Structure formats: C-alpha cells, structure tokens
Short mmCIF file of C-alpha atoms and ligand atoms in Angstrom, two decimals:
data_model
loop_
_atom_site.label_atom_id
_atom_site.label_comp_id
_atom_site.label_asym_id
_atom_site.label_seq_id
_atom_site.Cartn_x
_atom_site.Cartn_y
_atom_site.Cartn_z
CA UNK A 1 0.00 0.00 0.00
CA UNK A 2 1.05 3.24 -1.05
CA UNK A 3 1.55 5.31 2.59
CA UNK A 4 1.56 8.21 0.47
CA UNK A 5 -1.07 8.62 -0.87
CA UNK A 6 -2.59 9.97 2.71
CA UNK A 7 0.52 12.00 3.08
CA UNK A 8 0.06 16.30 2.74
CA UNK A 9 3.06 18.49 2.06
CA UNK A 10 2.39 22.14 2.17
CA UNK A 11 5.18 23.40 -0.66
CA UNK A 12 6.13 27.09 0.77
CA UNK A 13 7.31 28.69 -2.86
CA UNK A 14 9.51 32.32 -2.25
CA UNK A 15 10.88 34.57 -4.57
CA UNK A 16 13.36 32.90 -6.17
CA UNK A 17 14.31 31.96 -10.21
CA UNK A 18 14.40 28.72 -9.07
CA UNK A 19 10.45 29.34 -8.33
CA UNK A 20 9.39 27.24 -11.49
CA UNK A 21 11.40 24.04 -10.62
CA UNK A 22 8.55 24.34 -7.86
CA UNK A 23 6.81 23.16 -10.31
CA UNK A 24 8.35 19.85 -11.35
CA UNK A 25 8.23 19.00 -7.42
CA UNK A 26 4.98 19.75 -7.15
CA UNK A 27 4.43 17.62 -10.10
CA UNK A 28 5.83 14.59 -9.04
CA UNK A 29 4.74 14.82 -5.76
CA UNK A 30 0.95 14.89 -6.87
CA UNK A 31 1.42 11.99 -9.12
CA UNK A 32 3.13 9.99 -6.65
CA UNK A 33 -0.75 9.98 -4.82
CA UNK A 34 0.54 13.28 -2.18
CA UNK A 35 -1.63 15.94 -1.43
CA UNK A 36 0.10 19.30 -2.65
CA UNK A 37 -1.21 22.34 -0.66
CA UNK A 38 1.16 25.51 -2.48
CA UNK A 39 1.51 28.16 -0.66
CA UNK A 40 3.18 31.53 -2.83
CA UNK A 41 4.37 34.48 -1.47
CA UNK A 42 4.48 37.54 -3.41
CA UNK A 43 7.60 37.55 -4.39
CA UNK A 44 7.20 33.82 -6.07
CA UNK A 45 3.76 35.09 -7.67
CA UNK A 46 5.94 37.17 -9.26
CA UNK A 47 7.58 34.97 -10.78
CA UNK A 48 5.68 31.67 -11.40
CA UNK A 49 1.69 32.73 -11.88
CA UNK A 50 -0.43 30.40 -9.38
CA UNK A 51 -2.41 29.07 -11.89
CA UNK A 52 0.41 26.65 -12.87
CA UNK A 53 -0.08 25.16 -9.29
CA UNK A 54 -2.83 25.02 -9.16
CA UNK A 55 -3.19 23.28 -12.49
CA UNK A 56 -0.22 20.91 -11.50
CA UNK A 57 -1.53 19.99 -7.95
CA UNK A 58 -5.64 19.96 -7.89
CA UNK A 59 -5.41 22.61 -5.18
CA UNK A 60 -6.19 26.24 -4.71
CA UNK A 61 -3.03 28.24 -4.06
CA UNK A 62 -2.73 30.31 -0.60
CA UNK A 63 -1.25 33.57 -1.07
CA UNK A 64 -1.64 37.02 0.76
CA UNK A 65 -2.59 38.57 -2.00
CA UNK A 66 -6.02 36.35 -2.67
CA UNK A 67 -9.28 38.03 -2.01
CA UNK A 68 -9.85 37.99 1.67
CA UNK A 69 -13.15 36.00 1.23
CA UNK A 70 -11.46 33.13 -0.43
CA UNK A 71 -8.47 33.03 2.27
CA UNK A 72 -11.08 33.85 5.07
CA UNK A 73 -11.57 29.53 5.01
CA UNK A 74 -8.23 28.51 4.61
CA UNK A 75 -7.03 28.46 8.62
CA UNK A 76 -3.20 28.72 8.73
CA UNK A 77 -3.61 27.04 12.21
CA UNK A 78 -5.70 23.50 10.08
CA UNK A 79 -3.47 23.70 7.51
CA UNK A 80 -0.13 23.69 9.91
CA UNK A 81 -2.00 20.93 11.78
CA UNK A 82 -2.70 18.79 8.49
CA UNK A 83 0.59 18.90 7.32
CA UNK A 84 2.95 16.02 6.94
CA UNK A 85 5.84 18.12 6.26
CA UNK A 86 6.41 21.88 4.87
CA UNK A 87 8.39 22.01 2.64
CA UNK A 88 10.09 25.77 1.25
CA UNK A 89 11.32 25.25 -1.82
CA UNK A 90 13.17 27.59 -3.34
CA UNK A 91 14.04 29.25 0.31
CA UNK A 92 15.40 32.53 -0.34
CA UNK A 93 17.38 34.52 2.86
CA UNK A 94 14.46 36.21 3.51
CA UNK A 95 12.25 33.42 4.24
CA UNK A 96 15.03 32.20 6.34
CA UNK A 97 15.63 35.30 8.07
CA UNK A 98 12.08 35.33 8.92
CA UNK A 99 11.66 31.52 10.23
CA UNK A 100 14.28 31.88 12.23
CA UNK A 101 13.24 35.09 14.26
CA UNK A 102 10.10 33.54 14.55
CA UNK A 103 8.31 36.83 12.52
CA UNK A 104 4.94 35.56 10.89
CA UNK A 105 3.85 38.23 8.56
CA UNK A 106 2.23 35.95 5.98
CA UNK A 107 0.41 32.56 5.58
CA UNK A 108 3.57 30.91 4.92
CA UNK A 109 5.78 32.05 7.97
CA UNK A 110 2.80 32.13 10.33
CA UNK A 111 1.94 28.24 9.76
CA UNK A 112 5.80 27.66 9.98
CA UNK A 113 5.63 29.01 13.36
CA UNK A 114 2.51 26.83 13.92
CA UNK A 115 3.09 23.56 12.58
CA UNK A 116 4.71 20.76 14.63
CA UNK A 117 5.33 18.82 11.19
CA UNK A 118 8.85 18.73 9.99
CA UNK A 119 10.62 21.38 8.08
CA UNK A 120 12.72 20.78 4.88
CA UNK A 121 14.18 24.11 2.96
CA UNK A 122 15.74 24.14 -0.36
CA UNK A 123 17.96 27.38 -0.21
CA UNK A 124 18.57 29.56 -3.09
CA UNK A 125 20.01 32.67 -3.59
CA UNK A 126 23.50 34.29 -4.59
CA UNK A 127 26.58 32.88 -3.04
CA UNK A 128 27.27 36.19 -1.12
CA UNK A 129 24.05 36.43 0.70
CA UNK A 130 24.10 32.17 1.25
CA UNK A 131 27.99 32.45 2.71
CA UNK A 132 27.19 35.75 4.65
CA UNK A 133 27.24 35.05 8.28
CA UNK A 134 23.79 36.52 9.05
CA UNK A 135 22.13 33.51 6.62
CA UNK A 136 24.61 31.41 8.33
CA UNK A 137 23.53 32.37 11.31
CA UNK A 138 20.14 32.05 10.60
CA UNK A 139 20.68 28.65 9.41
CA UNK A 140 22.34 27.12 12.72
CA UNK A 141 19.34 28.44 13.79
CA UNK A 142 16.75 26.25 12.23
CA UNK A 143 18.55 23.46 12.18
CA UNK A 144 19.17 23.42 16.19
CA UNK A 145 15.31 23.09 16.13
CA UNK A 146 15.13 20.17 14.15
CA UNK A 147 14.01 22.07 10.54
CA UNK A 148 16.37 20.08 7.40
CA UNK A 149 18.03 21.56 4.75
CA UNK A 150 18.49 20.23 1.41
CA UNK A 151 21.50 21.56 -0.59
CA UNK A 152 22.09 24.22 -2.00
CA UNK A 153 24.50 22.97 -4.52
CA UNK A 154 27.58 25.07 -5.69
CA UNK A 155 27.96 25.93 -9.30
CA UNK A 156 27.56 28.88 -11.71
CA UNK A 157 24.08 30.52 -10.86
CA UNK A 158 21.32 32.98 -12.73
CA UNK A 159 22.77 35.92 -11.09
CA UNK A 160 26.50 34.67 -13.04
CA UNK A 161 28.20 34.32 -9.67
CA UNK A 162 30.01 30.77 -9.35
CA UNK A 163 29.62 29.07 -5.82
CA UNK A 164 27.16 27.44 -3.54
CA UNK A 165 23.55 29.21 -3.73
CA UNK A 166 22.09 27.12 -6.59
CA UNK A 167 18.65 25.23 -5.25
CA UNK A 168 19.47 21.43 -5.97
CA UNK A 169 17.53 19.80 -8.81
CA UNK A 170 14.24 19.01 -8.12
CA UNK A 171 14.57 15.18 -8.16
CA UNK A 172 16.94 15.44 -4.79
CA UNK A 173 14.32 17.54 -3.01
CA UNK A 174 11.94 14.98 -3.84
CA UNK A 175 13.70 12.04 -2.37
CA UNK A 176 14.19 14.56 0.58
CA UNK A 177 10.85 14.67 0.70
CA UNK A 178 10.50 10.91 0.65
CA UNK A 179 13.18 9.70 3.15
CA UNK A 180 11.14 12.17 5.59
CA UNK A 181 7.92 10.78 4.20
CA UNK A 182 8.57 7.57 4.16
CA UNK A 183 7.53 6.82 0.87
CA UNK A 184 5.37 3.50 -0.16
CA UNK A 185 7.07 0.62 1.31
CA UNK A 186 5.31 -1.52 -1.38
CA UNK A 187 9.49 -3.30 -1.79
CA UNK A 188 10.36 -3.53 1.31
CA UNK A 189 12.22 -6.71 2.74
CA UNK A 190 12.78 -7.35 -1.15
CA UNK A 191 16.45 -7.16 -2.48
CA UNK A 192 17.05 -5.65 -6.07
CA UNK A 193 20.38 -6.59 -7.37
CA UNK A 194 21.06 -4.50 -10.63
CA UNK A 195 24.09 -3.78 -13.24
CA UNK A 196 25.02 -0.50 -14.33
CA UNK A 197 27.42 1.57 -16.53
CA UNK A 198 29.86 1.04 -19.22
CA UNK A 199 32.83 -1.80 -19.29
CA UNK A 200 36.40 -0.92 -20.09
CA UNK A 201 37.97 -3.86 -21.81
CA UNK A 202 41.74 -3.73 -21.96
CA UNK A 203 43.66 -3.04 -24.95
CA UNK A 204 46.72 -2.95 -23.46
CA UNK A 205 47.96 -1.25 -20.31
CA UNK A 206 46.73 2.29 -21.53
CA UNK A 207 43.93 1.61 -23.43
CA UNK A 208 40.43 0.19 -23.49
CA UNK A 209 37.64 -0.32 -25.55
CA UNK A 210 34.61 1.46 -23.46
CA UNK A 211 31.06 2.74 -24.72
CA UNK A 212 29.05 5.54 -23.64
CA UNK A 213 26.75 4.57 -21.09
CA UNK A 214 26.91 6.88 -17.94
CA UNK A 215 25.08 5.05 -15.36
CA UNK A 216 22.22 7.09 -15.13
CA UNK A 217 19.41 4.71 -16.01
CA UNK A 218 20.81 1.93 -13.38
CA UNK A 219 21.32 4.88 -10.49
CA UNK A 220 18.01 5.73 -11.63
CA UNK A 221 16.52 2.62 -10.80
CA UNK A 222 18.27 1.95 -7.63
CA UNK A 223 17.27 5.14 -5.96
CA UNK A 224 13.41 4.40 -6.41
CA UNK A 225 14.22 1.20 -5.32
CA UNK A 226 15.63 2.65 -2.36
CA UNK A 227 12.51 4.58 -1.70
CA UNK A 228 10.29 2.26 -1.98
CA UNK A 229 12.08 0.35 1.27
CA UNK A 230 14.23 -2.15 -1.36
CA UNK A 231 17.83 -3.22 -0.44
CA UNK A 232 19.49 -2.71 -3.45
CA UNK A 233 22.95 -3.87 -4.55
CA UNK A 234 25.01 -2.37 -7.55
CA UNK A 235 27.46 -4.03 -9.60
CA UNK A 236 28.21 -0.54 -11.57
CA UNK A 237 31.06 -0.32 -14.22
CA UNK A 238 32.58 2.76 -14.72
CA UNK A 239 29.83 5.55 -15.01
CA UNK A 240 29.90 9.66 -15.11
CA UNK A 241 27.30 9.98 -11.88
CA UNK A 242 27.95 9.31 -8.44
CA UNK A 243 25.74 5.77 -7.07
CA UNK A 244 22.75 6.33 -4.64
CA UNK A 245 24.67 6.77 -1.04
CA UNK A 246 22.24 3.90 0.71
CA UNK A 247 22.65 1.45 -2.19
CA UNK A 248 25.59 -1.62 -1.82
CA UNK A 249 27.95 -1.02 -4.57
CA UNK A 250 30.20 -2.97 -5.73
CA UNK A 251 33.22 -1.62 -8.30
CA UNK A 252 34.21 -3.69 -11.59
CA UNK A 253 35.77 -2.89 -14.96
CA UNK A 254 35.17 -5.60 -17.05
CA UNK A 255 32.24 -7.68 -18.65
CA UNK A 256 33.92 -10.58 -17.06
CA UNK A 257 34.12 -8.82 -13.14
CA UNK A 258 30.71 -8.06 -13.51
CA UNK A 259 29.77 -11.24 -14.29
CA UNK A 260 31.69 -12.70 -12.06
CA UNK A 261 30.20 -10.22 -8.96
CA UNK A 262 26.24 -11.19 -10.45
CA UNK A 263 27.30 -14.88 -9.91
CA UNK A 264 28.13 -14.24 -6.70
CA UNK A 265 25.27 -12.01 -5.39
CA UNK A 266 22.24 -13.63 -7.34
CA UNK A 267 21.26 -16.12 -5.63
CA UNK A 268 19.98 -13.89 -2.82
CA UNK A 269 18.17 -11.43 -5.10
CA UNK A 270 14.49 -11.56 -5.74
CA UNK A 271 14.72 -9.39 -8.77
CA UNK A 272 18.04 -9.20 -11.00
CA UNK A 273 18.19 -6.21 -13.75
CA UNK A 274 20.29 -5.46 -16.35
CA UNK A 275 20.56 -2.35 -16.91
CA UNK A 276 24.40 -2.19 -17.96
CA UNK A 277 26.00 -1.64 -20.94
CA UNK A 278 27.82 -5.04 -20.99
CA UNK A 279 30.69 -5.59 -24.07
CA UNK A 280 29.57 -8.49 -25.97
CA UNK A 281 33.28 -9.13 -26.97
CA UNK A 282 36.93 -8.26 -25.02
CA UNK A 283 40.68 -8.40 -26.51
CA UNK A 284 41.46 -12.13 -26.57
CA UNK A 285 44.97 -10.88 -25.09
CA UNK A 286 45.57 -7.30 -24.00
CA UNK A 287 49.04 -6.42 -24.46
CA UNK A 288 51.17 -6.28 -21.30
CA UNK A 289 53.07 -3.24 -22.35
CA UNK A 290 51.85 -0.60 -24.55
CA UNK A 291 51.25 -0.92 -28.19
CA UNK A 292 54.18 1.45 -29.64
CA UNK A 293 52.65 3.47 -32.22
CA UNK A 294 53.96 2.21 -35.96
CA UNK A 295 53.13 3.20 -39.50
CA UNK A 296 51.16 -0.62 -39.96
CA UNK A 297 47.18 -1.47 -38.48
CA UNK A 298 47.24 -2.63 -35.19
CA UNK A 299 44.88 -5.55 -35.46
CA UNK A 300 43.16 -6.85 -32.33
CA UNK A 301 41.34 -10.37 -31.67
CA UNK A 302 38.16 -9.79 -29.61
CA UNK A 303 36.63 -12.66 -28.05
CA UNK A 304 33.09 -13.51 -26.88
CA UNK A 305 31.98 -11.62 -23.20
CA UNK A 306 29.37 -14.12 -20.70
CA UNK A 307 25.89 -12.72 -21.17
CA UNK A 308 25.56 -12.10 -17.75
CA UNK A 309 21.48 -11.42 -17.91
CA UNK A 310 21.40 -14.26 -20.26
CA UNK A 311 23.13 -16.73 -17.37
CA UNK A 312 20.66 -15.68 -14.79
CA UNK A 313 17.62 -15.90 -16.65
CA UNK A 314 18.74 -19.20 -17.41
CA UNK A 315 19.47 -20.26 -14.10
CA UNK A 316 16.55 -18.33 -11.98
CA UNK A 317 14.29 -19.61 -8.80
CA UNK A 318 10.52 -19.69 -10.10
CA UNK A 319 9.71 -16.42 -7.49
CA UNK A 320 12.83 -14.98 -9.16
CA UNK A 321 12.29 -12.09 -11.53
CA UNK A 322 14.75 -11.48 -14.14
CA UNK A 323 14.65 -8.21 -16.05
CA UNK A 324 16.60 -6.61 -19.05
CA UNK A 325 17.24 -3.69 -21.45
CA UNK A 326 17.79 -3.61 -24.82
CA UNK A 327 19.63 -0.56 -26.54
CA UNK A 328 18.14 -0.17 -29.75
CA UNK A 329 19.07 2.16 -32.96
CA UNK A 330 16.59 0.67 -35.21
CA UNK A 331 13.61 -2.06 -35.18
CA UNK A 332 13.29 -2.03 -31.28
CA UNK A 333 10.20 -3.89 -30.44
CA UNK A 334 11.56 -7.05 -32.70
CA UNK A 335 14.97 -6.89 -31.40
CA UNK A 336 13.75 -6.32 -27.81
CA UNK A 337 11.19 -9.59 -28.28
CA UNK A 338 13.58 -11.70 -29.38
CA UNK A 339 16.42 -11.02 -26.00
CA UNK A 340 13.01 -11.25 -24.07
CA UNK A 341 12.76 -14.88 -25.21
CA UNK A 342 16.39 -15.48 -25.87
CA UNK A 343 17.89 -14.38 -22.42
CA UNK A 344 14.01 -15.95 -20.73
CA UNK A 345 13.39 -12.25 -19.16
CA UNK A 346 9.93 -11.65 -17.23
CA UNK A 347 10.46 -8.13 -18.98
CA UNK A 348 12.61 -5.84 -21.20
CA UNK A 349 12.74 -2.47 -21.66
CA UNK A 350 13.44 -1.88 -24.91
CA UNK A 351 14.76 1.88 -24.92
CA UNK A 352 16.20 3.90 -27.98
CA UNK A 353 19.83 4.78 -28.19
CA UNK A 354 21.86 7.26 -30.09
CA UNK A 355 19.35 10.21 -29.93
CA UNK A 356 19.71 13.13 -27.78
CA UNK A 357 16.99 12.30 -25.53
CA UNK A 358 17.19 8.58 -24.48
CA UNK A 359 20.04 6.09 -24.24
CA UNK A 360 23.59 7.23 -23.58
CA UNK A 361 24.27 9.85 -21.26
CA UNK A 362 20.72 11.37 -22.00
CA UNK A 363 18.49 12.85 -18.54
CA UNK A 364 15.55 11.40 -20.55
CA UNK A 365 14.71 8.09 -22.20
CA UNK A 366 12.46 6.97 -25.12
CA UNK A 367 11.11 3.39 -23.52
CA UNK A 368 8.60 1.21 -23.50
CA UNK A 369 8.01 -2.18 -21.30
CA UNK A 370 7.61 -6.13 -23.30
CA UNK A 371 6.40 -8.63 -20.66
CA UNK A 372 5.98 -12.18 -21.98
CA UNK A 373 2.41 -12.73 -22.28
CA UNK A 374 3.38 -10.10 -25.37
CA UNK A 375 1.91 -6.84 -24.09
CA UNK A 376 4.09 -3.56 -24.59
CA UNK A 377 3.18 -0.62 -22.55
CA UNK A 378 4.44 2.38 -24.70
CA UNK A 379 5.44 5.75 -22.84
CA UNK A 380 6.47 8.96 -24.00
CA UNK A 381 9.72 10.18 -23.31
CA UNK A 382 10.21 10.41 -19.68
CA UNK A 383 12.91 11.45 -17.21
CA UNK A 384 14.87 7.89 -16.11
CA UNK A 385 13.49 8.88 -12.87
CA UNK A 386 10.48 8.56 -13.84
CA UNK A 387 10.86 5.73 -16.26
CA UNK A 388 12.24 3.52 -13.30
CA UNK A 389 9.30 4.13 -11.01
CA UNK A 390 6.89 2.72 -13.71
CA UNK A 391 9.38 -0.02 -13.29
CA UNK A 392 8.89 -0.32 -9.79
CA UNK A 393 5.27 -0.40 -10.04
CA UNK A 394 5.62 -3.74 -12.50
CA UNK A 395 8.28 -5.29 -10.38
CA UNK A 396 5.75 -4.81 -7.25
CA UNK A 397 2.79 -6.10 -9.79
CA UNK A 398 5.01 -9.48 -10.69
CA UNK A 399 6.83 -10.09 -7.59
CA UNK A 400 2.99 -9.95 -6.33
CA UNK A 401 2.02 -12.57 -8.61
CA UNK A 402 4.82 -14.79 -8.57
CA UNK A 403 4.40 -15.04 -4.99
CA UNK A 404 0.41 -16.06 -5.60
CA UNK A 405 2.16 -18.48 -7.85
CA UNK A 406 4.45 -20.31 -5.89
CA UNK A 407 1.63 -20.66 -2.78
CA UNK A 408 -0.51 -22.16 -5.29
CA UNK A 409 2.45 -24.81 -6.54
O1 PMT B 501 23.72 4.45 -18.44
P1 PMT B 501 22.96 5.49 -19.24
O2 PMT B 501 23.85 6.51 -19.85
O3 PMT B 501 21.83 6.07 -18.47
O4 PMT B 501 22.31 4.72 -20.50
C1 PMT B 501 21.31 3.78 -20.20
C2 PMT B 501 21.43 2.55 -21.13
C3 PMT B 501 21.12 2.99 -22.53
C4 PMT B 501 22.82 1.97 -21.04
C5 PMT B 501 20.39 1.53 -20.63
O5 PMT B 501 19.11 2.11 -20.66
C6 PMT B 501 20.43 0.29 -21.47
O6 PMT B 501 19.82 0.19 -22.51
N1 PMT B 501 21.19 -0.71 -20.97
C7 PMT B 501 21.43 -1.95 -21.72
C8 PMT B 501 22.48 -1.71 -22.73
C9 PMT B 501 22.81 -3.00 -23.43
O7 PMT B 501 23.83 -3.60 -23.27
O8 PMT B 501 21.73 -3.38 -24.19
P2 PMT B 501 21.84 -4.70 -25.13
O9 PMT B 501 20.56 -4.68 -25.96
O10 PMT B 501 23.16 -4.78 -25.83
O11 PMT B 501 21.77 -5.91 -24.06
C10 PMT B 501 20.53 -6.50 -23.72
C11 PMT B 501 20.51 -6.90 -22.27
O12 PMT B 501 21.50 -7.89 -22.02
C12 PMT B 501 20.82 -5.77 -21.32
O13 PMT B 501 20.03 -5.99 -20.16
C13 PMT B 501 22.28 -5.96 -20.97
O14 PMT B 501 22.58 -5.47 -19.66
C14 PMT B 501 22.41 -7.45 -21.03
N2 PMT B 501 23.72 -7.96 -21.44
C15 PMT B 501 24.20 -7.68 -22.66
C16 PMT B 501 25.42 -8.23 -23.05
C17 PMT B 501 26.11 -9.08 -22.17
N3 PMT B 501 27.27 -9.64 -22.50
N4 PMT B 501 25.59 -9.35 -20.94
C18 PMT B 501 24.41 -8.80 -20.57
O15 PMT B 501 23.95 -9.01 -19.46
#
C-alpha cells in the first residue's frame, strides 16, 4: 500500500528563479498519490503565476494577495496541523531570516511558526548572501530546532556568480521529501540486485575499448528502489554519476568482473536487472606493455563476453524475476522480443539509443516495457526517474504474482 497517498506536504514557494522548478516538485509529488497544498508568497507570484499550481496539484493556491473571502476559510492554524511536512522550496534569505526570528507576517511564515510537522528548505540565492554570516547564522538556527536543509548545490548561478547558492535539482528535493515521508514501502524486505554503466575492456595497459553509457538509467533505478524500502545492490562499471549513497555497490571494470560479482550475489536477489552496458566481446589478449605506435594497423582479436542477464535468466528460482534492457538504434520492439525470449526475461525495456533524448548519457529516455504474455506498454519520453518508477510499479505487480504463484504450486 502506497503510505503516500494519505501524506500532505504544504510546498512554501519564495521569490526565487528557481520558483518554477517548484513546479516539477509539485508535479511529481501529486502523481506519486501526495496531497500538494502551495503556498506563494508575493515575491514567487511574481515569478511563477499560481495558476500553474494550481493546475499541477488539484489545489487552490494560498497567497496574501487572494481576495480575503477566499483566504477567510483557509485556517493557517488547520493547515499547519494537516501537514505532513512543509516544505520551502526555493528558500530565499528572507524566508530564512524570517523563520528563524520567529516573525509571521504571511500565511507561509505564520503556519511555519505553527506547525509541529517537519521542516525541509531548499535554499537559493546568490553565493554572497548564502555564505554571509547573518544567513549562516540564521541557518544554525533552524537546524538546532530540528528544521532540514536540502542543498544548496555550488555551481555557476542565474545571477553569473560561481559558488554554492544554486537550489538542488528538483529530483533530490523529492527524495528529501520521501526519506522524511517515508515513501510506499510496497518493496520492502525485497532485495534488487542491478548492473550498471559502461565496461572498459583492456587493450593494453593504456587503453580500453569502453562505450558511452553513464550510469544514469541503473542509479536511476536503484534510488526508487531505495525509496520504496528495497535493499538494493550495484554491480556498476565505470559511469559519469555518483551511485545512490544507501545502495551496496560494488566496483568492476570488465564484462567478465561483472559477471563474475552477479554470480556471486544472485542467488539472494528476488529481482536481477540489467541495466548495464555489458561488451559483448573483449581483446582475446591485451598487451602487457603498450602498443608502440607504428606506420602498420594494429589488429586486435576480440573474443566472446558471458551474457551475464542471459546466465541468470537461465538459471533463476521460479519467485525470481529477471529483467533486461535492450539498446536499440533501429527495429526495437523485434529486437527487444527476441532477448526477451532469448535471455528468458519476465520483462525488457526496450529503450532507444543514439538520440539526444534517451540512451547514452541522456536525462531522458524513449522506452517502452515487453512482458511475456506479449503486451508492450508504450510511454512517451520520460525522465529515467520517472521511467524507473513505472518499473517499480511492474516489479511490485510481478513479484505480487509470482508469490500467488508459488503458494498455489
Ligand atoms: O547508463 P545510461 O547513460 O543512463 O544509458 C542507459 C542505457 C542505454 C545503457 C540503458 O538504458 C540500457 O539500454 N542498458 C542496456 C544496454 C545493453 O547492453 O543493451 P543490449 O541490448 O546490448 O543488451 C541486452 C541486455 O542484455 C541488457 O540488459 C544488458 O545489460 C544485457 N547484457 C548484454 C550483453 C552481455 N554480455 N551481458 C548482458 O547481461
């Protein structure tokens, strides 16, 4: 059961650029079954009109400046009582300036001072006014009584200063929000072991033959995993993002180390996905020393990698599920049927590669789901994020089912 879906975050929004990411949290948050409650100041309404939250979240914005009949019903008192959490994202100085001298001078700081929920801000605001010892100050503040802070990340920001100020992407705030939350704990006591990221097969001492893959999709996968109460373990080749900090990870190079590491971890997995690019072929014998540069080809013997997904869906427990991915330039759904069958998957997710949104290195992905009784579900182009937690729902559907199975047997 989803817990959820009973859960209500009021989402403080303050005059920040970062005001329309708002949007993309209050997005997911809604769809995720949470009930959204935005509350703008006038700064924000400035900025991002509160239609758009309105429109995004099913519920009427709060703001000072509404007509005093339609705020005279909306009790800051009920609403700091109902709350699950408050969340202030983007947080500028002056909203933490004001929470933590305890001055309520609008809906949003009075039911800060009223609610007993817990507090997460998302600061953001120029690196000078984030460093400068008043904010700082300020800061200590909140966080002696309990309220969280998420971020804000360092980099080059709207206002062309380069340092920490930036509000963090919207995607972190939201698994803020969920490890506060709680979120569904529909995989809980279930253990996901995945593969992620690119090989490097050895050449010789210096070289390798690599591929593109980042990581993304597989970190992806493991943090909704992770939020949904899974322990997750990651064989992850080399990859360009950092691995979810609560997952297991395990290091390897090679096609042959990661095979080697699934062989030793599956057996205690109840779901095993592929998500990795794994080389199909290595150099029969890298070189010990470096290949000196001459005017003739350098010809190289590959041989044949394991199929790692292959080998487990050959050798998997009944209750087991065994998922894949298939990178695809052209004719996906055939190719993707046929490692369905081949590697004896429970489902692939047959994604496109080599565009700029979906496959290698890409925020987005272009996927849809095969299962065996031959249905595809199609999707649009979706943030990985998002892609994986339609993945999560199917692994809770089949692990649901298998288990029904297995009583039955
Ligand atoms: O990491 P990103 O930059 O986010 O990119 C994500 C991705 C494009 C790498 C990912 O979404 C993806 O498609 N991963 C699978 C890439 C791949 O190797 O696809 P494939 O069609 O060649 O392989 C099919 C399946 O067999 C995959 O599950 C793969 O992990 C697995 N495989 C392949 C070869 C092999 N020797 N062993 C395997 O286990």
């Amino acid at each position: 059961m989803n817990t959820t879906s009973a859960k209500h975050v009021v989402l403080g929004v303050t005059g920040s650029i970062a005001a329309y990411k708002a949007c993309e949290i209050a997005s997911t948050l809604t769809k995720a079954g949470v009930k959204v409650t935005p509350v703008m100041t006038h700064s924000a309404k400035q900025l991002v009109g509160p239609a758009t939250f309105e429109g995004l979240t099913g519920n009427r914005v709060i703001s000072d400046m509404v007509e005093s009949e339609q705020n005279a019903n909306i009790d800051h008192i009920a609403l700091a009582k109902s709350a699950d959490l408050f969340l202030v994202a983007p947080a500028t100085a002056n909203i933490v300036g004001k929470a933590a001298n305890g001055i309520a001078d609008d809906w949003l700081t009075t039911a800060l001072l009223a609610t007993q929920a817990p507090i997460l801000f998302a600061p953001a605001m120029n690196t000078n006014m984030y460093t400068h010892t008043a904010v700082q100050k300020n800061i200590d503040l909140l966080m002696q009584r309990g309220c969280q802070f998420i971020g804000p990340a360092a980099g080059l920001l709207a206002c062309k200063t380069d340092g920490p100020g930036r509000m963090v992407e919207p995607e972190e705030i939201v698994d803020a929000v969920w490890s506060i939350l709680g979120r569904s704990d529909d995989l809980k006591g279930k253990h996901i072991l995945l593969t992620t990221g690119a090989n490097h097969e050895p050449i010789d001492p210096v070289r390798y033959i690599g591929n593109r893959s980042s990581g993304k999709m597989g970190f992806a996968i493991a943090q909704e995993a992770l939020a949904r109460g899974a322990e997750v373990t990651v064989i992850t080749g080399p990859a360009d993002v950092a691995p979810p900090a609560k997952a297991k990870v395990i290091q390897v190079e090679t096609a042959q180390e990661m095979s080697n590491a699934v062989m030793v971890h599956m057996d205690e997995a109840d779901v095993v996905i592929g998500a990795a690019a794994v080389a199909d072929y290595r150099v029969a014998q890298p070189a010990t020393q470096k290949h000196k540069r001459s005017t003739q080809s350098l010809s190289i013997e590959l041989c044949e990698n394991p199929d790692i997904i292959g080998t487990v869906g050959a050798q998997k427990r009944p209750e087991q599920l065994v998922i894949g991915f298939a990178a695809e330039t052209n004719d996906l759904i055939a190719h993707a049927e046929e490692k369905l069958n081949k590697k004896n998957l429970d489902l692939i997710v047959a994604n496109k590669v080599g565009t700029s949104n979906s496959g290698f290195g890409a925020e987005t992905t272009d996927a849809r789901f095969l299962f065996r009784d031959g249905t595809i579900e199609e999707h649009p182009v979706l943030p990985k994020r998002s892609l994986a937690d339609h993945l999560m729902n199917h692994i809770v559907a089949l692990l649901s089912k298998t288990a029904k199975t297995s009583v039955t047997h």
